[in-house]
Short mmCIF file of C-alpha atoms and ligand atoms in Angstrom, two decimals:
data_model
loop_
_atom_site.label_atom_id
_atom_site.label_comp_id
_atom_site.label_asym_id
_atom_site.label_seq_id
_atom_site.Cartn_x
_atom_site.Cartn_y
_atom_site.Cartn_z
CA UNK A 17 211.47 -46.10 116.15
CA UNK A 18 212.89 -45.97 112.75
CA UNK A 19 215.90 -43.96 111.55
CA UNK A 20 217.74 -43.60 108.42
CA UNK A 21 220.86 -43.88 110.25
CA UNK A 22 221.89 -45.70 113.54
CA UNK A 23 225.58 -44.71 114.71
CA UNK A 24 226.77 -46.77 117.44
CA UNK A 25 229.77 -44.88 119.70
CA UNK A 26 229.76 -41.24 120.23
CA UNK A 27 233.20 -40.23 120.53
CA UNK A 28 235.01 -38.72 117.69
CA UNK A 29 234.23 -41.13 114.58
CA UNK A 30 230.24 -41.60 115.91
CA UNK A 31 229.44 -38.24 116.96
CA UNK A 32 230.92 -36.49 113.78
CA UNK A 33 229.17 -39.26 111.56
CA UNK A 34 226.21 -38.52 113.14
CA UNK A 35 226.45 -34.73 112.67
CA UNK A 36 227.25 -34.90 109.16
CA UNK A 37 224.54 -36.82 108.18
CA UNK A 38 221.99 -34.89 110.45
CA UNK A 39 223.26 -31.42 108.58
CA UNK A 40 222.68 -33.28 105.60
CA UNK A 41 219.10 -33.98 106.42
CA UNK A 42 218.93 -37.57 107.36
CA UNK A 43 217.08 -38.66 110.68
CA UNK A 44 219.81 -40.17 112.61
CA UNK A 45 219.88 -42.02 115.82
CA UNK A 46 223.57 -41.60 117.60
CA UNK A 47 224.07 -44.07 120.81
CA UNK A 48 226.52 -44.50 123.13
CA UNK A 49 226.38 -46.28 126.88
CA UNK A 50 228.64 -43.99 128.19
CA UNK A 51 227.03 -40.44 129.39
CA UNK A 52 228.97 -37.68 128.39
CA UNK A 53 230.71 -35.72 129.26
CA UNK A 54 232.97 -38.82 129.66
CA UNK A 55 236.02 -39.87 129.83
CA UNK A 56 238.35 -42.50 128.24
CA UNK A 57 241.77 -44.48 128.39
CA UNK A 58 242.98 -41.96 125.70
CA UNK A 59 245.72 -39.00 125.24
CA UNK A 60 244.36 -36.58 122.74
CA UNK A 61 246.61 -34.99 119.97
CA UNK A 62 244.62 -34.18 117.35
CA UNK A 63 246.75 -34.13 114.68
CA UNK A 64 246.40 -31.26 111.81
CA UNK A 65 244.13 -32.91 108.99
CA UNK A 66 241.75 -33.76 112.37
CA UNK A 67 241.90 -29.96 113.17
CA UNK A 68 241.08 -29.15 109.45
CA UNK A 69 237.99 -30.89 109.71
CA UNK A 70 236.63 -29.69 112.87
CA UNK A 71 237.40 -26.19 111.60
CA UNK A 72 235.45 -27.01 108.71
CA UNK A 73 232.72 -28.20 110.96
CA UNK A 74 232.83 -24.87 112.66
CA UNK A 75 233.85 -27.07 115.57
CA UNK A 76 237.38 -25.25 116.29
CA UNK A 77 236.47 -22.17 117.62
CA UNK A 78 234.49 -23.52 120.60
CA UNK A 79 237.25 -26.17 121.68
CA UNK A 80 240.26 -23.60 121.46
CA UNK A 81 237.88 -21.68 123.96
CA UNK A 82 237.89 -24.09 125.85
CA UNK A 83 241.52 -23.66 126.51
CA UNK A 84 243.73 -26.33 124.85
CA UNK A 85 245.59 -24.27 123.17
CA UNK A 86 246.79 -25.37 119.30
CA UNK A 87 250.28 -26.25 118.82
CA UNK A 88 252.21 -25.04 115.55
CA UNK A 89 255.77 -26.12 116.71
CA UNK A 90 257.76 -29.40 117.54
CA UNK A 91 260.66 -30.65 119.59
CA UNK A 92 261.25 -34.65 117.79
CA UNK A 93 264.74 -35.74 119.67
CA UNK A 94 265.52 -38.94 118.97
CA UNK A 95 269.22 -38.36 120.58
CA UNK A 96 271.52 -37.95 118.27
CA UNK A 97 270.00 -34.95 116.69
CA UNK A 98 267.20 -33.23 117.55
CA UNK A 99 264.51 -31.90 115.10
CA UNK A 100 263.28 -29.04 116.13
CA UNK A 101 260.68 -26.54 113.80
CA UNK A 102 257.01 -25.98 112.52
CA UNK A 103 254.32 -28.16 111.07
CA UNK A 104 253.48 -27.52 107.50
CA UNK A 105 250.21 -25.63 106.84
CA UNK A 106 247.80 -23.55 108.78
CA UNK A 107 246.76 -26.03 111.39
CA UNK A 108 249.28 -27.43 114.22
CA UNK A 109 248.46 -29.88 117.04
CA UNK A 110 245.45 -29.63 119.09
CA UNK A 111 245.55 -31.74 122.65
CA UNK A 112 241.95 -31.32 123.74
CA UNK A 113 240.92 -33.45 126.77
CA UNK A 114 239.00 -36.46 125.73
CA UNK A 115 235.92 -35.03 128.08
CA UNK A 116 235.59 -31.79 126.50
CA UNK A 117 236.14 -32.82 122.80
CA UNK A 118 233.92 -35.48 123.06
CA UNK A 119 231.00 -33.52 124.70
CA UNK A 120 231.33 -31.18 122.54
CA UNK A 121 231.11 -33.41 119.26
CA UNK A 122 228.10 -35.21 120.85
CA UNK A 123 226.23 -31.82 121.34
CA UNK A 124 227.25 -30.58 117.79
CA UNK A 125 225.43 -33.90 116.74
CA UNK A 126 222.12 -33.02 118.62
CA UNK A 127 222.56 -29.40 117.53
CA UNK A 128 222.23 -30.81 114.09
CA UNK A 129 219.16 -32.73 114.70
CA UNK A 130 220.40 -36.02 115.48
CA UNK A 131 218.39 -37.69 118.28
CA UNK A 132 221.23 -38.92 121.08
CA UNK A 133 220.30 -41.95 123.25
CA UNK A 134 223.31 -41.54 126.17
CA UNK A 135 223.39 -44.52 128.61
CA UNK A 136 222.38 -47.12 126.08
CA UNK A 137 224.69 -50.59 125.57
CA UNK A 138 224.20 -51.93 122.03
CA UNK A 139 223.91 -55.40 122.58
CA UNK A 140 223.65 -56.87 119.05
CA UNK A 141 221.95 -56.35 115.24
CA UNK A 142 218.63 -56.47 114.21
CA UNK A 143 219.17 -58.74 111.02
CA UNK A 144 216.21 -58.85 108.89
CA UNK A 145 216.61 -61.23 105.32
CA UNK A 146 220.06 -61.28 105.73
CA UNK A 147 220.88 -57.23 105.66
CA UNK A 148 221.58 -55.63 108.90
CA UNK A 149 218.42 -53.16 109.60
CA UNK A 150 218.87 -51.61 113.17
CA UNK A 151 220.17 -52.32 117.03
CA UNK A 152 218.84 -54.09 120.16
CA UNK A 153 220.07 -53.10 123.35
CA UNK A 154 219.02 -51.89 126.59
CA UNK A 155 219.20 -48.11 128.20
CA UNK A 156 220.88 -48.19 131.34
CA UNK A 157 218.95 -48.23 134.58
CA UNK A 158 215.79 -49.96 132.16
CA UNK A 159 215.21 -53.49 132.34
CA UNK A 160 213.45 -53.62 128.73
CA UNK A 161 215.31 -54.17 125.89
CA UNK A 162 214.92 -51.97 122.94
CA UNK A 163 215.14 -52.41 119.29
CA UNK A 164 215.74 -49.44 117.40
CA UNK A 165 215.50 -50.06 113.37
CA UNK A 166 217.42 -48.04 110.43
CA UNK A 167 218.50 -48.03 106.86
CA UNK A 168 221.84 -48.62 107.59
CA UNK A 169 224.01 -48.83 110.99
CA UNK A 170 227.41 -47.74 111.61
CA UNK A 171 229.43 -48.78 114.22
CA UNK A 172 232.16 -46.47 115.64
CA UNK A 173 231.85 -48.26 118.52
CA UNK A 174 235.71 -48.52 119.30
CA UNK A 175 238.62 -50.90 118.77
CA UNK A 176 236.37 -53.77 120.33
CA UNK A 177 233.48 -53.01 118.13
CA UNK A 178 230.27 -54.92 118.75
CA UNK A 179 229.26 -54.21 115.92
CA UNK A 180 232.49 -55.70 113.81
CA UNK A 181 232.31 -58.73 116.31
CA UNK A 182 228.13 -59.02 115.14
CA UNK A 183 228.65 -59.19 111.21
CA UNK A 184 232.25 -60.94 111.43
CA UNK A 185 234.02 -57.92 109.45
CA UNK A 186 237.18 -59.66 108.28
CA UNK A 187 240.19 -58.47 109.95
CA UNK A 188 243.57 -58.35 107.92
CA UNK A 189 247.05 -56.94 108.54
CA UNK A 190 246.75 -57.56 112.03
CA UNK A 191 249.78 -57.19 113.96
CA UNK A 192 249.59 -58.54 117.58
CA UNK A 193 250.05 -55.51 120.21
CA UNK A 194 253.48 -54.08 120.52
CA UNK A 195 253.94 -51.68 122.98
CA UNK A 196 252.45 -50.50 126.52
CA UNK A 197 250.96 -46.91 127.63
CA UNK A 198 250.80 -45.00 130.24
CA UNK A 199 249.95 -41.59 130.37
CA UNK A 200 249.66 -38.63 133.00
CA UNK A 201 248.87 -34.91 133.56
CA UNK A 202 251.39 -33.01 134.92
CA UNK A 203 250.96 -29.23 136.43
CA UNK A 204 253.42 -26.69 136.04
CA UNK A 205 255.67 -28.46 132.95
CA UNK A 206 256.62 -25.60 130.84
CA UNK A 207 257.11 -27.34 126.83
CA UNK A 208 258.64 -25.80 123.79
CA UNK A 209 255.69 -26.89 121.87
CA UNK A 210 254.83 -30.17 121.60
CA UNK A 211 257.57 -32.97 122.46
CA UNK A 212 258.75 -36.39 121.22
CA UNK A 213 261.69 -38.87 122.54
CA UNK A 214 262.04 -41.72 120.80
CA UNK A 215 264.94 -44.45 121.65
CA UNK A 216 265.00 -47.69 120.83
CA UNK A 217 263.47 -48.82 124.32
CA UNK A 218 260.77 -46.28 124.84
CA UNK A 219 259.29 -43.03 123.47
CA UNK A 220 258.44 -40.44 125.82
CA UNK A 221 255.98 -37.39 124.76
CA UNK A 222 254.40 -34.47 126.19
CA UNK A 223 251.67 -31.76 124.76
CA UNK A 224 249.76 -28.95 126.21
CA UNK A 225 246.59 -29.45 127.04
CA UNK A 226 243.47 -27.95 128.90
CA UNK A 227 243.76 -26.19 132.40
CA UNK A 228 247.35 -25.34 132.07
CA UNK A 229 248.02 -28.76 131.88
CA UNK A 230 250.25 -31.07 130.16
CA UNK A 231 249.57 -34.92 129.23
CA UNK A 232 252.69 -36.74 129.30
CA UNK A 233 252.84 -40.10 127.46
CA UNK A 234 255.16 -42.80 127.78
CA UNK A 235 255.15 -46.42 125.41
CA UNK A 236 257.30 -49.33 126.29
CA UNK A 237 257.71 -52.36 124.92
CA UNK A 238 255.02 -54.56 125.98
CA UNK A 239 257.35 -57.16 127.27
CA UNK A 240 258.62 -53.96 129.63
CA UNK A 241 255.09 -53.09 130.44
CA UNK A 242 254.69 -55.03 133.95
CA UNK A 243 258.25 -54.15 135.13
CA UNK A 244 257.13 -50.88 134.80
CA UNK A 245 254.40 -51.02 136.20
CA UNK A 246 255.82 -53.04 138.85
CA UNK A 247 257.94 -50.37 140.73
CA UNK A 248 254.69 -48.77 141.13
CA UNK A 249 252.79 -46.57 138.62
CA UNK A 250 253.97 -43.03 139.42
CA UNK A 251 257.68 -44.16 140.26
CA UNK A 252 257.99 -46.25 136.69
CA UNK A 253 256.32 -43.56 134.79
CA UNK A 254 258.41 -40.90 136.42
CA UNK A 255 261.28 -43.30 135.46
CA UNK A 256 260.56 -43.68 132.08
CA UNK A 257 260.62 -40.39 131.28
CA UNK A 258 264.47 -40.62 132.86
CA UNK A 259 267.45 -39.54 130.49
CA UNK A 260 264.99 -38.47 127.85
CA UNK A 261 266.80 -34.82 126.91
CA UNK A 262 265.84 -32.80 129.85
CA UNK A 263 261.97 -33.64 129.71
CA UNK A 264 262.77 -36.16 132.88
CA UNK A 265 264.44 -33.34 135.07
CA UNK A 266 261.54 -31.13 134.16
CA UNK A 267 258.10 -33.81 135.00
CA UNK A 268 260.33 -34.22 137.95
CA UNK A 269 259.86 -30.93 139.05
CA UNK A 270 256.49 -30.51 138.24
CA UNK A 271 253.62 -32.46 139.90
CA UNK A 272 251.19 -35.05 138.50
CA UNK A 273 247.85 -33.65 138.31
CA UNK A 274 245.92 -36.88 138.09
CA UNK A 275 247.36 -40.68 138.78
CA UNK A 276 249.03 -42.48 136.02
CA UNK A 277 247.25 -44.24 133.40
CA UNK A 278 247.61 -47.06 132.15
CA UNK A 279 247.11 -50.23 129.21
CA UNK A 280 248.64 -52.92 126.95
CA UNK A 281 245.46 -53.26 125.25
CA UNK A 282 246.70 -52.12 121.93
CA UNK A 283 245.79 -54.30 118.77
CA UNK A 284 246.56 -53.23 115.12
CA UNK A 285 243.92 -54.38 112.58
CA UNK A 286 242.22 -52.77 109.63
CA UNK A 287 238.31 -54.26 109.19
CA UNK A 288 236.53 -54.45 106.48
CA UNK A 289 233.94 -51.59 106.79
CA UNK A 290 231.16 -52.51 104.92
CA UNK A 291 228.77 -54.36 104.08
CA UNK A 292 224.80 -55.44 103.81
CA UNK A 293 223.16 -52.77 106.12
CA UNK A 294 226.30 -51.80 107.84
CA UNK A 295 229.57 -49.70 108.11
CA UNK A 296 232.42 -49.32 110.46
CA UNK A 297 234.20 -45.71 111.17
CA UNK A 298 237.07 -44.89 113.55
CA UNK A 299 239.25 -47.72 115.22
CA UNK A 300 236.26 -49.87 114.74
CA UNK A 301 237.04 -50.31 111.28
CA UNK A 302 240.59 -49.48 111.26
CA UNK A 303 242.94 -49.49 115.23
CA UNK A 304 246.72 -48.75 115.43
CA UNK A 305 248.95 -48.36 118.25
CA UNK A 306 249.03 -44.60 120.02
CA UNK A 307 252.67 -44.01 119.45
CA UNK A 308 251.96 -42.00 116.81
CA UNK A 309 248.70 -39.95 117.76
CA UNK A 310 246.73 -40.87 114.59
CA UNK A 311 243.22 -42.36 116.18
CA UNK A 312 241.45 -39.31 116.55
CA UNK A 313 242.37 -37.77 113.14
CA UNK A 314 241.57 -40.90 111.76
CA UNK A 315 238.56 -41.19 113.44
CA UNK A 316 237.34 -37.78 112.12
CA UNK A 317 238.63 -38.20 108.61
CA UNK A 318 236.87 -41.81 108.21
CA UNK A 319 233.57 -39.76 109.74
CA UNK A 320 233.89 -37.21 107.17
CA UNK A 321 234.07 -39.96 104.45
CA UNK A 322 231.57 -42.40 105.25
CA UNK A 323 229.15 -39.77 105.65
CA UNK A 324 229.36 -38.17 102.07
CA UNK A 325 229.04 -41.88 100.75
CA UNK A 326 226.07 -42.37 102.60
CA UNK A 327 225.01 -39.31 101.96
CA UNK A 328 225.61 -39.84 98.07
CA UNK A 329 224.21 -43.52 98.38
CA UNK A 330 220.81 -43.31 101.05
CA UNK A 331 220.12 -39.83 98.57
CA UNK A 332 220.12 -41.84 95.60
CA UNK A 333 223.04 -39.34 93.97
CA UNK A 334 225.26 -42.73 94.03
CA UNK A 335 225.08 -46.19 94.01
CA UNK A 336 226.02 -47.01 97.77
CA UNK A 337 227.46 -50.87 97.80
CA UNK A 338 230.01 -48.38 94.95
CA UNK A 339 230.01 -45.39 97.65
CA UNK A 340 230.99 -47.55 100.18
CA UNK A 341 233.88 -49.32 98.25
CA UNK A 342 235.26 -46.20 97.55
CA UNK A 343 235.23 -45.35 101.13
CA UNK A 344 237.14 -48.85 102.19
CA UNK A 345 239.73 -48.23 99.31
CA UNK A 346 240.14 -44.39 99.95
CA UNK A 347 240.58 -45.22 103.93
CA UNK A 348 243.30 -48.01 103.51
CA UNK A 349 245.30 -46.05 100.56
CA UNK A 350 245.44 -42.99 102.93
CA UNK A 351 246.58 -44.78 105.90
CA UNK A 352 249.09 -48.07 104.93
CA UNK A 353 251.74 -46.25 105.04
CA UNK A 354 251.13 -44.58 108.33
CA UNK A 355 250.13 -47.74 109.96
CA UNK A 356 253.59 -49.23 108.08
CA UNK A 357 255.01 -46.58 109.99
CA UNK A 358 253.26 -46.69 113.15
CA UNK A 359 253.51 -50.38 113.80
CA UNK A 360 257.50 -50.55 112.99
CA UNK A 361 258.04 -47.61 116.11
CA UNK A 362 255.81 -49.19 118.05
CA UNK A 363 257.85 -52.93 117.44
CA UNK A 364 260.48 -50.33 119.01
CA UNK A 365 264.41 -51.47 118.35
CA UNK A 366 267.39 -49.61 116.24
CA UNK A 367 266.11 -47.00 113.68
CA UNK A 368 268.02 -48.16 111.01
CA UNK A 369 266.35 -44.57 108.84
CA UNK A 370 266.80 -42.06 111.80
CA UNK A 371 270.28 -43.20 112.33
CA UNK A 372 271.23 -41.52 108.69
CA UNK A 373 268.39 -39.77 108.31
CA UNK A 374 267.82 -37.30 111.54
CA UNK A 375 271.48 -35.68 111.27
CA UNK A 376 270.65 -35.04 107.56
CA UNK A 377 268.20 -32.59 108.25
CA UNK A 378 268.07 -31.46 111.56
CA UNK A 379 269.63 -28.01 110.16
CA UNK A 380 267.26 -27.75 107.46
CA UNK A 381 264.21 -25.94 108.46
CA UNK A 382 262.35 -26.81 105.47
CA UNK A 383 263.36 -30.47 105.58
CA UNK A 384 262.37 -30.36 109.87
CA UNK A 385 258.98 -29.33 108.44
CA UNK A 386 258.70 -31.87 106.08
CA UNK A 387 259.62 -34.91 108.41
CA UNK A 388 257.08 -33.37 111.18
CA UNK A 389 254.48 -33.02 108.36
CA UNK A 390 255.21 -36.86 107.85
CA UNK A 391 254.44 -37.40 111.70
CA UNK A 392 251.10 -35.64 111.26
CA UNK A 393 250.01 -37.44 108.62
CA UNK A 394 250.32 -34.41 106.37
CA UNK A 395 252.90 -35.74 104.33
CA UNK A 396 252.88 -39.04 102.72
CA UNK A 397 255.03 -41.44 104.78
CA UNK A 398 255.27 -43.89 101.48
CA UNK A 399 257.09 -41.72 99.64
CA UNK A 400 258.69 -39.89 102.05
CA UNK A 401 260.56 -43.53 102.78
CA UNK A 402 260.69 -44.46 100.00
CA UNK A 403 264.58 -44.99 98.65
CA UNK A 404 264.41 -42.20 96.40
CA UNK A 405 263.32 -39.72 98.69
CA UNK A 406 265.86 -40.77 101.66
CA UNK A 407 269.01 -40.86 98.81
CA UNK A 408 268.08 -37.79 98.13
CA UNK A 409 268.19 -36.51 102.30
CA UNK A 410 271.15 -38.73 102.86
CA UNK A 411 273.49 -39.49 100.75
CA UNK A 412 273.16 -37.40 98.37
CA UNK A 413 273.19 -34.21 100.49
CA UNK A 414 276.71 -35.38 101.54
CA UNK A 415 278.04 -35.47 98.13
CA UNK A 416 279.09 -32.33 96.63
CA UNK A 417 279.09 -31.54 92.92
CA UNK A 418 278.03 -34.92 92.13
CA UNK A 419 274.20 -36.28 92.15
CA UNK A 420 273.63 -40.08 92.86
CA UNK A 421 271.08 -42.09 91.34
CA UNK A 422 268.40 -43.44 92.69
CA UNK A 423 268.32 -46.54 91.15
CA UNK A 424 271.94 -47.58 92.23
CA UNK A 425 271.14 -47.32 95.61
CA UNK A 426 271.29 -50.62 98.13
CA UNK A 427 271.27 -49.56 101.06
CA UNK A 428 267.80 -50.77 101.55
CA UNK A 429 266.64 -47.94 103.81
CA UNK A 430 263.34 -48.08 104.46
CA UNK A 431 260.55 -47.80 107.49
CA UNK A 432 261.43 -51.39 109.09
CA UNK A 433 258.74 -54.01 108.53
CA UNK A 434 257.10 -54.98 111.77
C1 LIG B 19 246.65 -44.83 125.79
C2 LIG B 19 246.09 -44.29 124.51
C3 LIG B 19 246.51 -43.05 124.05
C4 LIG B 19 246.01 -42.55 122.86
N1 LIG B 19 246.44 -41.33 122.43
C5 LIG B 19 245.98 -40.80 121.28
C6 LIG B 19 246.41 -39.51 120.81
O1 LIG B 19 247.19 -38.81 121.45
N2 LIG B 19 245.90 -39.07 119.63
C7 LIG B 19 245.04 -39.80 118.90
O2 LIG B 19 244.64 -39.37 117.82
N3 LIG B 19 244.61 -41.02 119.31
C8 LIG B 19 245.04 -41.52 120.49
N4 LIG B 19 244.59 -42.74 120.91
C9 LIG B 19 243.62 -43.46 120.07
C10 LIG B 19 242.23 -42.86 120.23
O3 LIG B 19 241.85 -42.95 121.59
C11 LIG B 19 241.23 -43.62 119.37
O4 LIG B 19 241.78 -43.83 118.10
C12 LIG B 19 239.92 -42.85 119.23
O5 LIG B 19 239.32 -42.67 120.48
C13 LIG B 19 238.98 -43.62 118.32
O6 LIG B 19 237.74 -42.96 118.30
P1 LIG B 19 236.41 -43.77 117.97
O7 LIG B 19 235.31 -42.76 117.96
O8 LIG B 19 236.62 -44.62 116.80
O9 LIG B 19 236.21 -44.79 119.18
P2 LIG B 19 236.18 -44.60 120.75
O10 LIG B 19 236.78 -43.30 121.15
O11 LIG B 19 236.76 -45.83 121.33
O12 LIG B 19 234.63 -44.53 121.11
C14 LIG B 19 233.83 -45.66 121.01
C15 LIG B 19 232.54 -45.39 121.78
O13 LIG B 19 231.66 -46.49 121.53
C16 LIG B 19 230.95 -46.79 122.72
N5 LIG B 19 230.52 -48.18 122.66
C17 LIG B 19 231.31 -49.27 122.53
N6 LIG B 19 230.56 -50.39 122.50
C18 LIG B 19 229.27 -49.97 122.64
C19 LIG B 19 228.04 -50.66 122.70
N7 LIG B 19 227.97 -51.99 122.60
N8 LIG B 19 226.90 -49.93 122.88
C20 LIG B 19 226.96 -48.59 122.98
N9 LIG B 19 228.10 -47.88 122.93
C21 LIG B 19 229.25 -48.57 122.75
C22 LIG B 19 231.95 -46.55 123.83
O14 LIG B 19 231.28 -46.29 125.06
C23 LIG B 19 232.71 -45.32 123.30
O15 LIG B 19 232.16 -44.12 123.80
C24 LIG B 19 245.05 -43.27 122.11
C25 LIG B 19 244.62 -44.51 122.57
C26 LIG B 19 245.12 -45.01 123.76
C27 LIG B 19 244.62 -46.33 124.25
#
């Protein structure tokens, strides 16, 4: 059993890895030990660069049939002004249920060719003169282990990666796990679009979904996470979601369609992802807190650019050890920022930027557009905190007649550093 490509983890960064490289000819081997379709301890916005791809994939058409339907407008109300207005570009927020999206993606991949071995726990690397060269593990239900061999392996095998833990990928601006989740579905919650409550103890969200229903998602602090949890999961949920705008007053009226979710197992790390014989996609290689819905997108976007490089490098078109680099370089340019970003919100506390920033735009639909687009990881969030930038939105928007300059500004305004 020899492959060009093993992929380890068939949710969003495995299963679109593996269909890339399968349209692109390789022979690829995609595993998983879950069966799908399948569930997991995830809410599901896909944010708009995510969507872009799995239009481009020719993915979109079958999931919005499936009935989550895409969102193109946003409700952010942090409380002293609410943002309210459209994402930027052509595709909004998609909230597809981790069981159909994943299914799907996982049949895409054996559409394409690539032979799927469901019910099989990688349980470590087949090392052969130092280079990774393939998987041993054992299908479920089968006593015999089985060791499956390959060019190159990548594991998108989630934050807990067996294969990071298997070739020691170096971890580095880790930041220890900030915030608790829980998460339900609620029937019969009408939403203007998609919905965001930040304060400085908690963030409450909610998105349309499949069925008609909605997922609701609450963070807390993570010191907060077992007193919430602690008045009973339904009761501290429902109580979470207490005094944010009127979304409270309106779960409360509806009726949870499931039982409440829940975890406070929530690291931030980027990985390296790559080296001899192997590469990491999705939160394997790179894991940040759900506050701000970035996984999946990520997950998809790292799929899409690991498999051109090994496309490029296994075809010979490339070098790949240079492929690869510029896959690691491209990956943590595109996301610092947002993990800046995502890490300060999740450390929770006073929003030193909203508190100037959020009454300086909320009447500007271009600027509401912009911030969202910042949220979805369309616009840079560097720049867009940058001093420069938030002079410009703050104070000088309140001067008339009279431009300030960047440079004399002091007010050190900036995304707080976790
Ligand atoms: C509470 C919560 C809410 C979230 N909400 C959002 C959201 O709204 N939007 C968003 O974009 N992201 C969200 N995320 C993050 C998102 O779930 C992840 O970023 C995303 O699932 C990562 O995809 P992945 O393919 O890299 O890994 P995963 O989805 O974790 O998939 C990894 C797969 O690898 C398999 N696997 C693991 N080890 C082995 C092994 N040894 N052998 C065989 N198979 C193995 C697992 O069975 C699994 O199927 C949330 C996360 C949490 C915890």
């Amino acid at each position: 059993m020899s492959f060009d490509v093993i992929v380890v983890g068939a949710r969003p960064a495995g299963a679109s890895t593996a269909l890339l490289l399968a349209r692109a000819g390789l022979r690829v081997l995609l595993v998983d030990r879950a069966r799908f379709p399948s569930d997991t301890l995830s809410t599901h916005q896909i944010q708009p660069p995510g969507v872009a791809l799995l239009r481009r994939w020719g993915l979109l058409d079958a999931l919005l049939a499936a009935g989550a339907p895409l969102v193109r407008t946003a409700r952010f109300d942090p409380g002293p002004a609410v943002l309210e207005g459209a994402y930027p570009g052509p595709d909004g927020v998609l909230s597809p249920r981790r069981t159909v999206l994943d299914a799907l993606l996982v049949a895409a991949a054996r559409a394409a060719g690539a032979e799927v071995w469901e019910g099989f726990a990688v349980t470590g690397l087949h090392v052969t003169d130092g280079r990774v060269a393939g998987v041993e593990g054992t299908p479920r239900g089968a006593g015999r282990p089985v060791t499956a061999t390959a060019a190159w392996v990548v594991g998108a095998d989630g934050k807990h990666s067996t294969v990071a833990r298997s070739v020691a990928a170096r971890p580095y601006r880790t930041r220890a796990a900030r915030s608790g989740a829980f998460y339900a579905y609620v029937d019969g919650l009408a939403l203007r679009g998609g919905e965001m409550y930040p304060r400085p103890d908690r963030l409450g969200s909610a998105w349309p979904t499949n069925d008609g229903l909605a997922v609701a998602f609450l963070s807390v602090p993570a010191h907060r996470f077992a007193q919430v949890r602690s008045q009973g999961l339904a009761a501290g949920f429902a109580a979470g979601f207490a005094g944010l705008g009127d979304l409270g007053e309106r779960i409360a009226a509806a009726r949870l369609a499931e039982h409440v979710r829940a975890t406070v197992d929530l690291p931030n790390t980027f990985r390296v992802p790559y080296g001899p014989g192997w590469a990491l996609a999705g939160d394997a290689g790179l894991v940040m807190d759900p506050i701000t819905g970035q996984g999946i997108a990520n997950a998809l976007r790292d799929a899409d650019a690991l498999a051109a490089a090994l496309i490029a490098g296994l075809g010979g078109a490339a070098p790949l050890p240079a492929a690869l680099a510029a896959y690691h370089r491209g990956r943590d340019r595109e996301r610092r920022a947002m993990y800046r970003l995502t890490t300060g919100l999740a450390a929770f506390g006073p929003d030193r930027v909203g508190r100037r920033l959020y009454p300086a735009i909320a009447d500007d639909p271009a600027e509401v557009t912009r911030f969202l687009g910042v949220l979805a990881g369309l616009v840079p969030a560097g720049p867009y905190f940058g001093p420069a930038n938030l002079l410009r939105l703050t104070v000088a928007r309140r001067r008339t007649g009279r431009r300030a300059h960047p440079a004399r500004w002091r007010g050190g305004l900036d995304v707080p550093e976790p």
